[in-house]
Amino acid sequence: MDLIDAVTSGSVTFQLSVSVDMAPAVQIPVYSVLPSENVVAASVPFDTDTCFQNQVSLQFSPATAVPAEGNVLKVSAQAGSLCGLSAVNQSVRIMEPGSWSQEDV
């Protein structure tokens, strides 16, 4: 029995070290060259936790506010972090197709 006849099934195990550059998802291509010299290929998605090299946090004070009430947003980040903010009034979301309004959103 030669090697080609002996290897007709099996499995492969490997370790994948997840790095920050891979978040939020990795696509892992796999392929096999069959004894007939045909190639079978597929890819497998691999979701990763959203992780960032620099930790950033934000906090509103007070946590909720009514119109015209003052509010403070505190952003904390590690040195060297690049932070950006964007604010959209919730009333803009009401204008989106399929949106609806509720009192406690």
Tab-separated table of C-alpha atoms in Angstrom:
chain	number	residue	atom	x	y	z
A	1	MET	CA	0.000	0.000	0.000
A	2	ASP	CA	1.560	3.315	-1.020
A	3	LEU	CA	1.152	6.644	0.794
A	4	ILE	CA	-1.527	7.979	-1.563
A	5	ASP	CA	-3.778	4.979	-0.888
A	6	ALA	CA	-3.179	5.171	2.874
A	7	VAL	CA	-4.228	8.809	3.385
A	8	THR	CA	-7.901	9.036	2.482
A	9	SER	CA	-9.235	10.721	5.621
A	10	GLY	CA	-8.012	12.434	8.735
A	11	SER	CA	-7.962	15.679	10.615
A	12	VAL	CA	-5.563	18.485	11.320
A	13	THR	CA	-5.328	20.438	14.546
A	14	PHE	CA	-3.529	23.739	14.912
A	15	GLN	CA	-3.337	26.629	17.353
A	16	LEU	CA	-4.270	30.123	16.255
A	17	SER	CA	-2.911	33.011	18.289
A	18	VAL	CA	-5.457	35.829	18.050
A	19	SER	CA	-3.994	39.314	17.872
A	20	VAL	CA	-5.561	42.773	18.009
A	21	ASP	CA	-5.147	43.082	14.228
A	22	MET	CA	-7.558	40.179	13.693
A	23	ALA	CA	-10.594	41.706	15.443
A	24	PRO	CA	-13.494	41.469	14.877
A	25	ALA	CA	-13.292	38.452	12.529
A	26	VAL	CA	-10.800	36.189	10.770
A	27	GLN	CA	-11.373	34.180	7.609
A	28	ILE	CA	-9.410	30.914	7.625
A	29	PRO	CA	-8.901	29.346	4.177
A	30	VAL	CA	-8.480	25.570	4.014
A	31	TYR	CA	-7.690	23.364	1.050
A	32	SER	CA	-6.786	19.811	0.184
A	33	VAL	CA	-5.038	18.379	-2.842
A	34	LEU	CA	-6.690	15.045	-3.614
A	35	PRO	CA	-4.859	12.016	-5.030
A	36	SER	CA	-6.575	12.836	-8.348
A	37	GLU	CA	-4.721	16.193	-8.177
A	38	ASN	CA	-8.011	18.061	-7.826
A	39	VAL	CA	-8.080	20.789	-5.211
A	40	VAL	CA	-10.944	21.200	-2.778
A	41	ALA	CA	-11.090	24.530	-0.965
A	42	ALA	CA	-13.292	26.313	1.548
A	43	SER	CA	-13.004	29.058	4.093
A	44	VAL	CA	-14.204	29.170	7.658
A	45	PRO	CA	-15.165	32.384	9.462
A	46	PHE	CA	-13.763	32.720	12.972
A	47	ASP	CA	-15.252	35.468	15.134
A	48	THR	CA	-13.044	37.086	17.740
A	49	ASP	CA	-13.872	39.197	20.747
A	50	THR	CA	-13.715	42.881	20.047
A	51	CYS	CA	-10.471	43.841	21.688
A	52	PHE	CA	-8.329	46.883	21.346
A	53	GLN	CA	-4.751	47.482	22.267
A	54	ASN	CA	-5.607	50.679	24.170
A	55	GLN	CA	-8.437	50.679	26.676
A	56	VAL	CA	-10.927	53.533	26.355
A	57	SER	CA	-13.915	54.310	28.547
A	58	LEU	CA	-16.585	56.956	28.566
A	59	GLN	CA	-19.132	58.056	31.109
A	60	PHE	CA	-22.042	60.497	31.018
A	61	SER	CA	-22.852	62.501	34.122
A	62	PRO	CA	-25.737	62.357	34.829
A	63	ALA	CA	-26.393	59.016	33.085
A	64	THR	CA	-29.704	60.331	31.672
A	65	ALA	CA	-30.833	63.882	31.027
A	66	VAL	CA	-33.880	65.779	29.880
A	67	PRO	CA	-33.807	68.371	27.080
A	68	ALA	CA	-31.881	71.542	27.984
A	69	GLU	CA	-30.282	69.864	31.017
A	70	GLY	CA	-26.505	70.042	31.250
A	71	ASN	CA	-24.518	66.849	30.781
A	72	VAL	CA	-20.818	66.015	30.930
A	73	LEU	CA	-19.111	63.291	28.917
A	74	LYS	CA	-15.844	62.040	30.393
A	75	VAL	CA	-13.529	60.131	28.016
A	76	SER	CA	-10.552	58.278	29.494
A	77	ALA	CA	-7.900	56.558	27.402
A	78	GLN	CA	-4.358	55.301	27.600
A	79	ALA	CA	-1.573	57.563	26.392
A	80	GLY	CA	-1.146	57.360	22.629
A	81	SER	CA	-4.802	56.535	21.967
A	82	LEU	CA	-6.642	58.223	19.123
A	83	CYS	CA	-10.248	58.897	20.132
A	84	GLY	CA	-13.093	60.288	18.072
A	85	LEU	CA	-16.636	61.148	19.062
A	86	SER	CA	-19.826	61.504	17.111
A	87	ALA	CA	-23.182	62.466	18.564
A	88	VAL	CA	-26.548	61.978	16.917
A	89	ASN	CA	-29.749	63.140	18.523
A	90	GLN	CA	-32.135	60.219	18.963
A	91	SER	CA	-34.862	62.142	17.126
A	92	VAL	CA	-32.849	61.570	13.921
A	93	ARG	CA	-33.363	57.820	14.361
A	94	ILE	CA	-37.143	58.335	14.336
A	95	MET	CA	-36.897	59.487	10.717
A	96	GLU	CA	-35.270	56.206	9.591
A	97	PRO	CA	-37.573	53.879	7.642
A	98	GLY	CA	-39.106	51.249	9.921
A	99	SER	CA	-38.233	53.177	13.088
A	100	TRP	CA	-40.643	53.884	15.861
A	101	SER	CA	-40.556	55.926	18.992
A	102	GLN	CA	-41.007	54.845	22.560
A	103	GLU	CA	-40.774	56.758	25.772
A	104	ASP	CA	-37.947	54.799	27.430
A	105	VAL	CA	-35.560	54.194	24.500
